[in-house]
mmCIF file of C-alpha atoms in Angstrom:
data_model
loop_
_atom_site.group_PDB
_atom_site.id
_atom_site.type_symbol
_atom_site.label_atom_id
_atom_site.label_comp_id
_atom_site.label_asym_id
_atom_site.label_seq_id
_atom_site.Cartn_x
_atom_site.Cartn_y
_atom_site.Cartn_z
ATOM 1 C CA UNK F 1358 -1.260 6.796 -52.207
ATOM 2 C CA UNK F 1359 -2.300 6.710 -48.519
ATOM 3 C CA UNK F 1360 -0.482 4.149 -46.405
ATOM 4 C CA UNK F 1361 -1.964 0.732 -45.611
ATOM 5 C CA UNK F 1362 -1.157 -1.183 -42.445
ATOM 6 C CA UNK F 1363 -1.829 -4.872 -42.897
ATOM 7 C CA UNK F 1364 -2.757 -7.089 -39.929
ATOM 8 C CA UNK F 1365 -6.306 -8.116 -38.996
ATOM 9 C CA UNK F 1366 -7.839 -5.980 -41.729
ATOM 10 C CA UNK F 1367 -6.397 -2.734 -43.034
ATOM 11 C CA UNK F 1368 -6.026 0.797 -41.786
ATOM 12 C CA UNK F 1369 -6.308 3.072 -44.826
ATOM 13 C CA UNK F 1370 -4.963 6.492 -43.894
ATOM 14 C CA UNK F 1371 -6.349 9.566 -45.639
ATOM 15 C CA UNK F 1372 -5.085 13.084 -44.919
ATOM 16 C CA UNK F 1373 -7.324 15.477 -43.026
ATOM 17 C CA UNK F 1374 -6.677 18.634 -40.992
ATOM 18 C CA UNK F 1375 -7.015 18.470 -37.195
ATOM 19 C CA UNK F 1376 -10.256 19.126 -35.385
ATOM 20 C CA UNK F 1377 -10.127 22.291 -33.295
ATOM 21 C CA UNK F 1378 -13.306 21.878 -31.261
ATOM 22 C CA UNK F 1379 -13.201 18.890 -28.952
ATOM 23 C CA UNK F 1380 -16.936 18.332 -28.597
ATOM 24 C CA UNK F 1381 -19.629 18.209 -31.274
ATOM 25 C CA UNK F 1382 -21.473 21.342 -32.341
ATOM 26 C CA UNK F 1383 -25.255 21.249 -32.734
ATOM 27 C CA UNK F 1384 -26.217 22.362 -36.236
ATOM 28 C CA UNK F 1385 -29.635 22.345 -37.902
ATOM 29 C CA UNK F 1386 -29.100 23.362 -41.499
ATOM 30 C CA UNK F 1387 -31.529 25.800 -43.094
ATOM 31 C CA UNK F 1388 -32.239 23.323 -45.874
ATOM 32 C CA UNK F 1389 -32.565 19.548 -45.799
ATOM 33 C CA UNK F 1390 -33.349 16.904 -48.370
ATOM 34 C CA UNK F 1391 -35.341 13.709 -47.870
ATOM 35 C CA UNK F 1392 -34.070 11.166 -50.361
ATOM 36 C CA UNK F 1393 -33.302 7.486 -50.775
ATOM 37 C CA UNK F 1394 -29.972 5.817 -50.138
ATOM 38 C CA UNK F 1395 -27.586 5.663 -53.070
ATOM 39 C CA UNK F 1396 -28.685 3.072 -55.623
ATOM 40 C CA UNK F 1397 -32.079 2.526 -54.000
ATOM 41 C CA UNK F 1398 -35.376 3.109 -55.812
ATOM 42 C CA UNK F 1399 -38.597 3.765 -53.882
ATOM 43 C CA UNK F 1400 -42.059 4.374 -55.280
ATOM 44 C CA UNK F 1401 -43.813 6.798 -52.950
ATOM 45 C CA UNK F 1402 -47.004 8.761 -52.451
ATOM 46 C CA UNK F 1403 -46.414 12.355 -51.230
ATOM 47 C CA UNK F 1404 -48.510 13.259 -48.179
ATOM 48 C CA UNK F 1405 -47.774 16.995 -48.365
ATOM 49 C CA UNK F 1406 -47.729 19.704 -51.006
ATOM 50 C CA UNK F 1407 -45.153 22.326 -51.811
ATOM 51 C CA UNK F 1408 -45.274 25.321 -49.443
ATOM 52 C CA UNK F 1409 -46.921 23.266 -46.655
ATOM 53 C CA UNK F 1410 -45.701 23.847 -43.101
ATOM 54 C CA UNK F 1411 -44.857 20.585 -41.329
ATOM 55 C CA UNK F 1412 -43.743 19.677 -37.826
ATOM 56 C CA UNK F 1413 -40.594 17.728 -37.046
ATOM 57 C CA UNK F 1414 -41.478 14.054 -37.340
ATOM 58 C CA UNK F 1415 -44.590 14.682 -39.423
ATOM 59 C CA UNK F 1416 -45.100 12.255 -42.336
ATOM 60 C CA UNK F 1417 -44.282 13.781 -45.714
ATOM 61 C CA UNK F 1418 -44.477 10.646 -47.898
ATOM 62 C CA UNK F 1419 -45.236 6.938 -47.677
ATOM 63 C CA UNK F 1420 -44.365 3.873 -49.698
ATOM 64 C CA UNK F 1421 -46.833 3.409 -52.527
ATOM 65 C CA UNK F 1422 -47.045 -0.361 -52.009
ATOM 66 C CA UNK F 1423 -46.897 -0.208 -48.194
ATOM 67 C CA UNK F 1424 -48.492 3.086 -47.087
ATOM 68 C CA UNK F 1425 -47.987 2.282 -43.405
ATOM 69 C CA UNK F 1426 -44.222 2.866 -43.901
ATOM 70 C CA UNK F 1427 -43.740 6.621 -43.797
ATOM 71 C CA UNK F 1428 -40.924 9.106 -44.313
ATOM 72 C CA UNK F 1429 -40.963 11.996 -41.862
ATOM 73 C CA UNK F 1430 -39.656 15.556 -41.701
ATOM 74 C CA UNK F 1431 -36.217 15.745 -40.051
ATOM 75 C CA UNK F 1432 -36.964 19.250 -38.754
ATOM 76 C CA UNK F 1433 -39.889 21.671 -38.510
ATOM 77 C CA UNK F 1434 -40.106 23.532 -41.785
ATOM 78 C CA UNK F 1435 -41.756 24.364 -45.065
ATOM 79 C CA UNK F 1436 -41.840 22.044 -48.069
ATOM 80 C CA UNK F 1437 -39.853 23.769 -50.802
ATOM 81 C CA UNK F 1438 -39.817 21.159 -53.568
ATOM 82 C CA UNK F 1439 -41.056 17.637 -54.247
ATOM 83 C CA UNK F 1440 -39.131 15.931 -57.041
ATOM 84 C CA UNK F 1441 -40.291 12.582 -58.379
ATOM 85 C CA UNK F 1442 -38.853 10.471 -61.156
ATOM 86 C CA UNK F 1443 -41.068 8.616 -63.659
ATOM 87 C CA UNK F 1444 -43.170 5.960 -61.939
ATOM 88 C CA UNK F 1445 -43.572 8.145 -58.817
ATOM 89 C CA UNK F 1446 -40.055 7.227 -57.709
ATOM 90 C CA UNK F 1447 -38.589 9.476 -55.042
ATOM 91 C CA UNK F 1448 -35.836 11.827 -56.141
ATOM 92 C CA UNK F 1449 -35.876 14.290 -53.241
ATOM 93 C CA UNK F 1450 -38.149 16.322 -51.019
ATOM 94 C CA UNK F 1451 -36.483 19.601 -50.035
ATOM 95 C CA UNK F 1452 -37.436 21.536 -46.887
ATOM 96 C CA UNK F 1453 -36.647 24.956 -45.444
ATOM 97 C CA UNK F 1454 -36.171 25.134 -41.686
ATOM 98 C CA UNK F 1455 -38.718 27.049 -39.605
ATOM 99 C CA UNK F 1456 -37.394 27.936 -36.153
ATOM 100 C CA UNK F 1457 -39.730 27.256 -33.258
ATOM 101 C CA UNK F 1458 -41.855 24.777 -35.174
ATOM 102 C CA UNK F 1459 -43.763 21.922 -33.596
ATOM 103 C CA UNK F 1460 -42.566 18.385 -32.941
ATOM 104 C CA UNK F 1461 -44.819 15.362 -33.429
ATOM 105 C CA UNK F 1462 -45.348 13.236 -30.323
ATOM 106 C CA UNK F 1463 -46.372 9.574 -30.501
ATOM 107 C CA UNK F 1464 -47.779 7.134 -27.975
ATOM 108 C CA UNK F 1465 -44.544 5.291 -27.301
ATOM 109 C CA UNK F 1466 -45.813 3.675 -24.108
ATOM 110 C CA UNK F 1467 -48.551 1.911 -26.045
ATOM 111 C CA UNK F 1468 -46.132 -0.095 -28.221
ATOM 112 C CA UNK F 1469 -46.250 -3.178 -26.000
ATOM 113 C CA UNK F 1470 -46.873 -5.816 -28.687
ATOM 114 C CA UNK F 1471 -45.007 -6.776 -31.839
ATOM 115 C CA UNK F 1472 -47.780 -5.350 -34.023
ATOM 116 C CA UNK F 1473 -47.970 -2.068 -32.077
ATOM 117 C CA UNK F 1474 -44.183 -1.676 -32.112
ATOM 118 C CA UNK F 1475 -44.031 -2.167 -35.861
ATOM 119 C CA UNK F 1476 -46.840 0.331 -36.374
ATOM 120 C CA UNK F 1477 -44.998 2.898 -34.253
ATOM 121 C CA UNK F 1478 -41.649 2.393 -36.000
ATOM 122 C CA UNK F 1479 -43.253 2.577 -39.442
ATOM 123 C CA UNK F 1480 -45.385 5.659 -38.745
ATOM 124 C CA UNK F 1481 -42.680 7.550 -36.815
ATOM 125 C CA UNK F 1482 -40.011 7.139 -39.516
ATOM 126 C CA UNK F 1483 -37.744 4.589 -37.801
ATOM 127 C CA UNK F 1484 -38.404 1.761 -40.262
ATOM 128 C CA UNK F 1485 -36.293 3.267 -43.110
ATOM 129 C CA UNK F 1486 -33.308 3.243 -40.730
ATOM 130 C CA UNK F 1487 -33.371 -0.563 -40.773
ATOM 131 C CA UNK F 1488 -31.536 -2.317 -43.577
ATOM 132 C CA UNK F 1489 -31.968 -5.912 -44.625
ATOM 133 C CA UNK F 1490 -29.593 -8.456 -46.095
ATOM 134 C CA UNK F 1491 -29.648 -9.792 -48.727
ATOM 135 C CA UNK F 1492 -30.308 -7.167 -51.421
ATOM 136 C CA UNK F 1493 -30.362 -4.059 -49.193
ATOM 137 C CA UNK F 1494 -33.148 -1.563 -48.672
ATOM 138 C CA UNK F 1495 -35.563 -1.541 -45.760
ATOM 139 C CA UNK F 1496 -37.397 -4.709 -44.659
ATOM 140 C CA UNK F 1497 -40.945 -5.497 -45.667
ATOM 141 C CA UNK F 1498 -43.539 -4.274 -43.177
ATOM 142 C CA UNK F 1499 -44.246 -7.766 -41.807
ATOM 143 C CA UNK F 1500 -40.795 -9.347 -42.219
ATOM 144 C CA UNK F 1501 -39.296 -11.185 -39.258
ATOM 145 C CA UNK F 1502 -35.499 -11.500 -39.453
ATOM 146 C CA UNK F 1503 -33.403 -14.468 -38.401
ATOM 147 C CA UNK F 1504 -31.072 -12.051 -36.560
ATOM 148 C CA UNK F 1505 -30.459 -8.336 -36.054
ATOM 149 C CA UNK F 1506 -26.967 -6.803 -36.030
ATOM 150 C CA UNK F 1507 -26.523 -3.500 -34.199
ATOM 151 C CA UNK F 1508 -23.393 -1.637 -35.278
ATOM 152 C CA UNK F 1509 -21.795 0.150 -32.322
ATOM 153 C CA UNK F 1510 -18.481 0.275 -34.191
ATOM 154 C CA UNK F 1511 -17.501 1.896 -37.477
ATOM 155 C CA UNK F 1512 -13.986 1.323 -38.787
ATOM 156 C CA UNK F 1513 -14.237 3.395 -41.964
ATOM 157 C CA UNK F 1514 -11.876 6.373 -42.348
ATOM 158 C CA UNK F 1515 -13.107 9.502 -40.534
ATOM 159 C CA UNK F 1516 -16.055 7.656 -38.945
ATOM 160 C CA UNK F 1517 -17.230 9.132 -35.621
ATOM 161 C CA UNK F 1518 -17.075 6.815 -32.626
ATOM 162 C CA UNK F 1519 -20.551 5.361 -31.946
ATOM 163 C CA UNK F 1520 -19.635 5.171 -28.254
ATOM 164 C CA UNK F 1521 -19.460 8.963 -28.223
ATOM 165 C CA UNK F 1522 -22.918 9.109 -29.809
ATOM 166 C CA UNK F 1523 -24.247 6.814 -27.060
ATOM 167 C CA UNK F 1524 -22.668 8.714 -24.160
ATOM 168 C CA UNK F 1525 -25.368 9.526 -21.613
ATOM 169 C CA UNK F 1526 -27.958 7.516 -23.549
ATOM 170 C CA UNK F 1527 -27.283 4.070 -22.107
ATOM 171 C CA UNK F 1528 -30.832 3.662 -20.789
ATOM 172 C CA UNK F 1529 -32.372 4.625 -24.137
ATOM 173 C CA UNK F 1530 -29.987 2.249 -25.926
ATOM 174 C CA UNK F 1531 -30.973 -0.664 -23.682
ATOM 175 C CA UNK F 1532 -34.663 0.154 -24.191
ATOM 176 C CA UNK F 1533 -34.196 0.168 -27.944
ATOM 177 C CA UNK F 1534 -32.330 -3.155 -27.868
ATOM 178 C CA UNK F 1535 -35.119 -4.710 -25.827
ATOM 179 C CA UNK F 1536 -37.637 -3.550 -28.430
ATOM 180 C CA UNK F 1537 -35.589 -4.878 -31.349
ATOM 181 C CA UNK F 1538 -35.329 -8.272 -29.650
ATOM 182 C CA UNK F 1539 -39.109 -8.598 -29.807
ATOM 183 C CA UNK F 1540 -39.037 -8.231 -33.610
ATOM 184 C CA UNK F 1541 -36.885 -11.324 -34.133
ATOM 185 C CA UNK F 1542 -36.888 -14.919 -32.946
ATOM 186 C CA UNK F 1543 -33.092 -14.959 -33.333
ATOM 187 C CA UNK F 1544 -30.291 -13.115 -31.552
ATOM 188 C CA UNK F 1545 -29.594 -9.393 -31.506
ATOM 189 C CA UNK F 1546 -25.829 -8.922 -31.881
ATOM 190 C CA UNK F 1547 -24.282 -5.668 -30.651
ATOM 191 C CA UNK F 1548 -20.923 -5.273 -32.421
ATOM 192 C CA UNK F 1549 -18.594 -2.926 -30.565
ATOM 193 C CA UNK F 1550 -14.961 -1.942 -30.155
ATOM 194 C CA UNK F 1551 -13.097 -3.143 -27.067
ATOM 195 C CA UNK F 1552 -14.120 -1.149 -24.018
ATOM 196 C CA UNK F 1553 -16.756 -0.946 -21.292
ATOM 197 C CA UNK F 1554 -19.986 -2.875 -21.748
ATOM 198 C CA UNK F 1555 -22.737 -0.985 -23.559
ATOM 199 C CA UNK F 1556 -25.595 -2.854 -21.863
ATOM 200 C CA UNK F 1557 -26.187 -5.195 -18.944
ATOM 201 C CA UNK F 1558 -25.604 -8.884 -19.467
ATOM 202 C CA UNK F 1559 -28.808 -10.910 -19.823
ATOM 203 C CA UNK F 1560 -30.752 -8.176 -21.610
ATOM 204 C CA UNK F 1561 -33.719 -9.648 -23.467
ATOM 205 C CA UNK F 1562 -33.369 -12.937 -21.571
ATOM 206 C CA UNK F 1563 -29.988 -13.400 -23.179
ATOM 207 C CA UNK F 1564 -31.244 -12.687 -26.693
ATOM 208 C CA UNK F 1565 -29.035 -9.562 -26.894
ATOM 209 C CA UNK F 1566 -25.372 -10.513 -27.240
ATOM 210 C CA UNK F 1567 -22.192 -8.443 -27.295
ATOM 211 C CA UNK F 1568 -19.598 -9.091 -30.018
ATOM 212 C CA UNK F 1569 -16.228 -7.340 -29.732
ATOM 213 C CA UNK F 1570 -14.479 -6.315 -32.973
ATOM 214 C CA UNK F 1571 -10.958 -5.202 -33.771
ATOM 215 C CA UNK F 1572 -10.517 -1.572 -34.855
ATOM 216 C CA UNK F 1573 -9.205 -2.215 -38.390
ATOM 217 C CA UNK F 1574 -11.419 -1.940 -41.432
ATOM 218 C CA UNK F 1575 -13.529 -3.819 -42.523
ATOM 219 C CA UNK F 1576 -14.008 -5.394 -39.077
ATOM 220 C CA UNK F 1577 -16.590 -2.693 -38.345
ATOM 221 C CA UNK F 1578 -18.474 -3.364 -41.584
ATOM 222 C CA UNK F 1579 -22.033 -4.647 -41.154
ATOM 223 C CA UNK F 1580 -21.682 -7.079 -44.061
ATOM 224 C CA UNK F 1581 -18.597 -8.731 -42.616
ATOM 225 C CA UNK F 1582 -20.171 -9.020 -39.184
ATOM 226 C CA UNK F 1583 -23.351 -10.534 -40.631
ATOM 227 C CA UNK F 1584 -21.292 -13.029 -42.640
ATOM 228 C CA UNK F 1585 -19.461 -14.077 -39.469
ATOM 229 C CA UNK F 1586 -22.412 -14.131 -37.059
ATOM 230 C CA UNK F 1587 -25.567 -14.936 -39.035
ATOM 231 C CA UNK F 1588 -25.072 -15.263 -42.815
ATOM 232 C CA UNK F 1589 -28.022 -13.935 -44.783
ATOM 233 C CA UNK F 1590 -29.842 -16.046 -47.373
ATOM 234 C CA UNK F 1591 -32.933 -15.511 -49.478
ATOM 235 C CA UNK F 1592 -34.925 -17.506 -46.885
ATOM 236 C CA UNK F 1593 -33.264 -16.081 -43.735
ATOM 237 C CA UNK F 1594 -32.948 -12.285 -43.949
ATOM 238 C CA UNK F 1595 -30.827 -10.375 -41.448
ATOM 239 C CA UNK F 1596 -31.269 -6.734 -40.455
ATOM 240 C CA UNK F 1597 -28.636 -4.220 -39.429
ATOM 241 C CA UNK F 1598 -29.023 -0.827 -37.768
ATOM 242 C CA UNK F 1599 -26.680 1.787 -36.300
ATOM 243 C CA UNK F 1600 -26.429 1.900 -32.494
ATOM 244 C CA UNK F 1601 -27.358 5.600 -32.391
ATOM 245 C CA UNK F 1602 -30.606 4.797 -34.190
ATOM 246 C CA UNK F 1603 -31.341 2.131 -31.585
ATOM 247 C CA UNK F 1604 -30.955 4.754 -28.870
ATOM 248 C CA UNK F 1605 -33.313 7.008 -30.835
ATOM 249 C CA UNK F 1606 -35.862 4.165 -30.883
ATOM 250 C CA UNK F 1607 -35.489 3.865 -27.105
ATOM 251 C CA UNK F 1608 -36.126 7.603 -26.713
ATOM 252 C CA UNK F 1609 -39.193 7.306 -28.950
ATOM 253 C CA UNK F 1610 -40.617 4.559 -26.755
ATOM 254 C CA UNK F 1611 -39.867 6.493 -23.554
ATOM 255 C CA UNK F 1612 -40.870 10.028 -24.539
ATOM 256 C CA UNK F 1613 -42.958 9.643 -27.700
ATOM 257 C CA UNK F 1614 -40.554 11.944 -29.577
ATOM 258 C CA UNK F 1615 -38.065 10.615 -32.132
ATOM 259 C CA UNK F 1616 -34.687 12.432 -31.912
ATOM 260 C CA UNK F 1617 -33.578 13.685 -35.292
ATOM 261 C CA UNK F 1618 -29.959 14.629 -34.624
ATOM 262 C CA UNK F 1619 -26.995 12.344 -35.264
ATOM 263 C CA UNK F 1620 -23.275 12.558 -34.679
ATOM 264 C CA UNK F 1621 -21.509 13.406 -37.958
ATOM 265 C CA UNK F 1622 -17.809 13.916 -38.677
ATOM 266 C CA UNK F 1623 -16.751 16.364 -41.388
ATOM 267 C CA UNK F 1624 -13.225 15.551 -42.588
ATOM 268 C CA UNK F 1625 -11.005 15.306 -45.652
ATOM 269 C CA UNK F 1626 -8.053 16.927 -47.333
ATOM 270 C CA UNK F 1627 -10.254 19.602 -48.906
ATOM 271 C CA UNK F 1628 -10.856 21.266 -45.516
ATOM 272 C CA UNK F 1629 -8.981 23.809 -43.438
ATOM 273 C CA UNK F 1630 -10.220 22.124 -40.256
ATOM 274 C CA UNK F 1631 -12.242 19.046 -39.432
ATOM 275 C CA UNK F 1632 -15.513 19.249 -37.525
ATOM 276 C CA UNK F 1633 -17.726 17.052 -35.378
ATOM 277 C CA UNK F 1634 -21.371 18.081 -35.462
ATOM 278 C CA UNK F 1635 -24.810 16.883 -34.488
ATOM 279 C CA UNK F 1636 -27.034 17.385 -37.512
ATOM 280 C CA UNK F 1637 -30.341 16.122 -38.844
ATOM 281 C CA UNK F 1638 -30.668 13.402 -41.520
ATOM 282 C CA UNK F 1639 -30.626 14.967 -44.975
ATOM 283 C CA UNK F 1640 -28.646 17.976 -43.765
ATOM 284 C CA UNK F 1641 -27.210 20.391 -46.347
ATOM 285 C CA UNK F 1642 -23.561 19.470 -46.898
ATOM 286 C CA UNK F 1643 -22.709 22.969 -48.113
ATOM 287 C CA UNK F 1644 -23.839 24.552 -44.850
ATOM 288 C CA UNK F 1645 -22.119 21.929 -42.695
ATOM 289 C CA UNK F 1646 -18.812 22.676 -44.442
ATOM 290 C CA UNK F 1647 -19.264 26.450 -44.574
ATOM 291 C CA UNK F 1648 -16.095 28.385 -43.682
ATOM 292 C CA UNK F 1649 -14.207 25.116 -43.177
ATOM 293 C CA UNK F 1650 -13.447 24.379 -46.840
ATOM 294 C CA UNK F 1651 -9.993 25.193 -48.176
ATOM 295 C CA UNK F 1652 -9.748 27.506 -51.210
ATOM 296 C CA UNK F 1653 -10.205 25.904 -54.605
ATOM 297 C CA UNK F 1654 -12.605 23.508 -56.238
ATOM 298 C CA UNK F 1655 -13.648 20.597 -54.068
ATOM 299 C CA UNK F 1656 -15.924 17.547 -53.942
ATOM 300 C CA UNK F 1657 -18.576 17.177 -51.229
ATOM 301 C CA UNK F 1658 -19.254 13.520 -50.461
ATOM 302 C CA UNK F 1659 -21.781 11.919 -48.170
ATOM 303 C CA UNK F 1660 -19.983 8.953 -46.625
ATOM 304 C CA UNK F 1661 -16.368 7.888 -46.266
ATOM 305 C CA UNK F 1662 -13.586 8.201 -48.868
ATOM 306 C CA UNK F 1663 -14.004 4.475 -49.557
ATOM 307 C CA UNK F 1664 -17.739 4.254 -50.212
ATOM 308 C CA UNK F 1665 -19.113 7.796 -50.258
ATOM 309 C CA UNK F 1666 -20.706 9.572 -53.196
ATOM 310 C CA UNK F 1667 -20.922 13.171 -54.341
ATOM 311 C CA UNK F 1668 -24.246 14.723 -53.380
ATOM 312 C CA UNK F 1669 -25.992 17.756 -51.907
ATOM 313 C CA UNK F 1670 -27.606 16.118 -48.840
ATOM 314 C CA UNK F 1671 -26.434 13.851 -46.035
ATOM 315 C CA UNK F 1672 -27.606 10.368 -47.003
ATOM 316 C CA UNK F 1673 -30.145 8.619 -44.729
ATOM 317 C CA UNK F 1674 -27.656 6.249 -43.054
ATOM 318 C CA UNK F 1675 -24.422 8.236 -43.331
ATOM 319 C CA UNK F 1676 -22.570 9.791 -40.418
ATOM 320 C CA UNK F 1677 -19.594 11.092 -42.360
ATOM 321 C CA UNK F 1678 -18.980 13.942 -44.767
ATOM 322 C CA UNK F 1679 -15.785 13.821 -46.820
ATOM 323 C CA UNK F 1680 -14.414 16.896 -48.579
ATOM 324 C CA UNK F 1681 -11.713 16.293 -51.199
ATOM 325 C CA UNK F 1682 -9.988 18.606 -53.689
ATOM 326 C CA UNK F 1683 -11.595 18.227 -57.093
ATOM 327 C CA UNK F 1684 -9.169 16.523 -59.491
ATOM 328 C CA UNK F 1685 -8.019 18.608 -62.425
ATOM 329 C CA UNK F 1686 -9.289 17.495 -65.804
ATOM 330 C CA UNK F 1687 -6.078 16.647 -67.588
ATOM 331 C CA UNK F 1688 -6.046 16.616 -71.366
ATOM 332 C CA UNK F 1689 -6.899 13.090 -72.591
ATOM 333 C CA UNK F 1690 -4.069 11.245 -74.349
ATOM 334 C CA UNK F 1691 -4.000 10.866 -78.119
ATOM 335 C CA UNK F 1692 -6.172 7.975 -79.290
ATOM 336 C CA UNK F 1693 -3.177 5.998 -80.536
ATOM 337 C CA UNK F 1694 -1.357 6.329 -77.211
ATOM 338 C CA UNK F 1695 -4.544 5.293 -75.396
ATOM 339 C CA UNK F 1696 -4.899 2.249 -77.654
ATOM 340 C CA UNK F 1697 -1.352 1.150 -76.869
ATOM 341 C CA UNK F 1698 -1.585 1.656 -73.111
ATOM 342 C CA UNK F 1699 -5.160 0.630 -72.367
ATOM 343 C CA UNK F 1700 -6.772 -2.732 -72.866
ATOM 344 C CA UNK F 1701 -10.417 -3.311 -73.659
ATOM 345 C CA UNK F 1702 -10.401 -6.315 -71.324
ATOM 346 C CA UNK F 1703 -10.797 -5.988 -67.544
ATOM 347 C CA UNK F 1704 -7.562 -6.019 -65.612
ATOM 348 C CA UNK F 1705 -6.761 -9.346 -63.950
ATOM 349 C CA UNK F 1706 -7.205 -9.742 -60.201
ATOM 350 C CA UNK F 1707 -3.802 -10.337 -58.656
ATOM 351 C CA UNK F 1708 -3.928 -12.246 -55.355
ATOM 352 C CA UNK F 1709 -2.296 -10.155 -52.639
ATOM 353 C CA UNK F 1710 -2.299 -10.090 -48.868
ATOM 354 C CA UNK F 1711 -3.914 -6.647 -49.023
ATOM 355 C CA UNK F 1712 -6.878 -7.991 -51.011
ATOM 356 C CA UNK F 1713 -7.347 -10.798 -48.487
ATOM 357 C CA UNK F 1714 -7.231 -8.314 -45.627
ATOM 358 C CA UNK F 1715 -9.678 -6.015 -47.448
ATOM 359 C CA UNK F 1716 -12.283 -8.683 -46.673
ATOM 360 C CA UNK F 1717 -11.040 -9.046 -43.121
ATOM 361 C CA UNK F 1718 -9.432 -12.409 -43.943
ATOM 362 C CA UNK F 1719 -12.933 -13.799 -43.375
ATOM 363 C CA UNK F 1720 -13.953 -14.513 -46.975
ATOM 364 C CA UNK F 1721 -12.034 -16.140 -49.871
ATOM 365 C CA UNK F 1722 -11.287 -12.746 -51.355
ATOM 366 C CA UNK F 1723 -9.770 -13.704 -54.702
ATOM 367 C CA UNK F 1724 -12.410 -16.340 -55.429
ATOM 368 C CA UNK F 1725 -15.210 -13.923 -54.536
ATOM 369 C CA UNK F 1726 -13.789 -11.120 -56.685
ATOM 370 C CA UNK F 1727 -13.378 -13.490 -59.617
ATOM 371 C CA UNK F 1728 -16.923 -14.811 -59.209
ATOM 372 C CA UNK F 1729 -18.274 -11.255 -59.239
ATOM 373 C CA UNK F 1730 -16.151 -10.322 -62.250
ATOM 374 C CA UNK F 1731 -17.273 -13.417 -64.189
ATOM 375 C CA UNK F 1732 -20.930 -13.036 -63.256
ATOM 376 C CA UNK F 1733 -20.900 -16.441 -61.498
ATOM 377 C CA UNK F 1734 -23.847 -15.741 -59.202
ATOM 378 C CA UNK F 1735 -24.073 -19.261 -57.807
ATOM 379 C CA UNK F 1736 -20.449 -19.298 -56.712
ATOM 380 C CA UNK F 1737 -20.676 -15.759 -55.296
ATOM 381 C CA UNK F 1738 -23.667 -16.842 -53.191
ATOM 382 C CA UNK F 1739 -21.734 -19.818 -51.836
ATOM 383 C CA UNK F 1740 -18.837 -17.549 -50.912
ATOM 384 C CA UNK F 1741 -20.994 -15.193 -48.829
ATOM 385 C CA UNK F 1742 -22.001 -12.411 -51.215
ATOM 386 C CA UNK F 1743 -25.626 -12.370 -49.990
ATOM 387 C CA UNK F 1744 -24.475 -10.868 -46.691
ATOM 388 C CA UNK F 1745 -22.681 -8.028 -48.485
ATOM 389 C CA UNK F 1746 -23.713 -4.665 -49.918
ATOM 390 C CA UNK F 1747 -21.814 -2.104 -51.961
ATOM 391 C CA UNK F 1748 -20.247 -0.364 -48.959
ATOM 392 C CA UNK F 1749 -18.755 -3.655 -47.766
ATOM 393 C CA UNK F 1750 -16.516 -3.957 -50.844
ATOM 394 C CA UNK F 1751 -15.352 -0.333 -50.827
ATOM 395 C CA UNK F 1752 -12.021 -1.222 -49.257
ATOM 396 C CA UNK F 1753 -11.420 -4.043 -51.755
ATOM 397 C CA UNK F 1754 -12.154 -1.643 -54.622
ATOM 398 C CA UNK F 1755 -9.627 0.765 -53.109
ATOM 399 C CA UNK F 1756 -6.981 -1.966 -52.802
ATOM 400 C CA UNK F 1757 -7.546 -2.928 -56.453
ATOM 401 C CA UNK F 1758 -7.066 0.678 -57.513
ATOM 402 C CA UNK F 1759 -10.732 1.216 -58.382
ATOM 403 C CA UNK F 1760 -10.346 -0.749 -61.626
ATOM 404 C CA UNK F 1761 -12.719 -3.611 -60.808
ATOM 405 C CA UNK F 1762 -15.893 -1.677 -59.859
ATOM 406 C CA UNK F 1763 -16.759 -4.353 -57.316
ATOM 407 C CA UNK F 1764 -19.637 -2.306 -55.888
ATOM 408 C CA UNK F 1765 -21.310 -2.145 -59.304
ATOM 409 C CA UNK F 1766 -20.666 -5.846 -59.954
ATOM 410 C CA UNK F 1767 -22.070 -6.800 -56.563
ATOM 411 C CA UNK F 1768 -25.191 -4.703 -57.096
ATOM 412 C CA UNK F 1769 -25.750 -6.313 -60.496
ATOM 413 C CA UNK F 1770 -25.431 -9.767 -58.985
ATOM 414 C CA UNK F 1771 -27.818 -8.961 -56.122
ATOM 415 C CA UNK F 1772 -30.399 -7.550 -58.526
ATOM 416 C CA UNK F 1773 -30.233 -10.673 -60.697
ATOM 417 C CA UNK F 1774 -30.618 -12.999 -57.738
ATOM 418 C CA UNK F 1775 -33.472 -10.941 -56.305
ATOM 419 C CA UNK F 1776 -35.303 -11.157 -59.633
ATOM 420 C CA UNK F 1777 -34.649 -14.829 -60.309
ATOM 421 C CA UNK F 1778 -34.399 -16.605 -56.962
ATOM 422 C CA UNK F 1779 -36.034 -14.554 -54.225
ATOM 423 C CA UNK F 1780 -39.383 -15.946 -53.037
#
């Protein structure tokens, strides 16, 4: 098992080959998939047909219940396939890249009011990059959060440094922060690793605040930062967004064009060499790992080893690709041996220092895990679960050996509360 270093959080260490190229390589994959985040369900209305040519940034679908919120093409290309689940729920929209295609330009300079800024973000495809707490997913079109948390730090294994993604884009980042501040009456927290300031003090009349974080996981987790800075409730939602996306919003306001490349690290023990690339959202994982994968069967995951999932496309908010050797399917034990060695009851949660540190020593870890396991929604809410999403408990699941399925338990609890208690 990878080593764990216990202090202020944990440092889970996973093997990965070294990275040969120092700087990132620009890659636009020949195929890309527009899809929802893992576990999210969206009812959409397609705005294009198969075989249509579309420009980068052109709308390809909109929310069925809020048509002003649109999903846009991450590259110029041709629509290859539109897959919907029953109820017009989005499965994926697959595109083929067309070199030399057009790029949609918006009137960024005209977004001088709250209403105009929201319209621009929703029509240009920025709105799906926002994520709300509690419950997850994007905010409602007219929602006003009690606070916004900008993540300029990511402590998950193999995560690229957001500071590297912001290098040379300081002006765009400040412009994006200023715009976000107008969407909330509360503070805009910029969570960052120790180092030089990312913006000038006093930005947004002091509404934008810097919050330094330690480099151990889960200190760079949005859920933990929200719990510490502005706990989310059903009446006071909080948004979070990646710092690179804030810089993209600043570029949109300045130039009218929304950048569609993001810094992505490709790592894992299933590779011959690690890579750092700039790729579009929904990029084809197979192409991004081409000629870098070690021989043998492997698993392509969008996300980190702690909270990623096997898929074909880079998920909307992910900036990591993890490649692991595919485990061999060992012969299952005889039923009598299985009956003697396996219990039908869930394994007990054993209080350990590692479990406490898996929640950054900021939440009562054992009590929260027990509340989730017992389905005690009221207690879990009191302990801070409304600020958390599945990715925030990935480290705790790892510490518990993956036996507790905390991500699934947390999602079940959030869905129940959203159905029963949300206004």
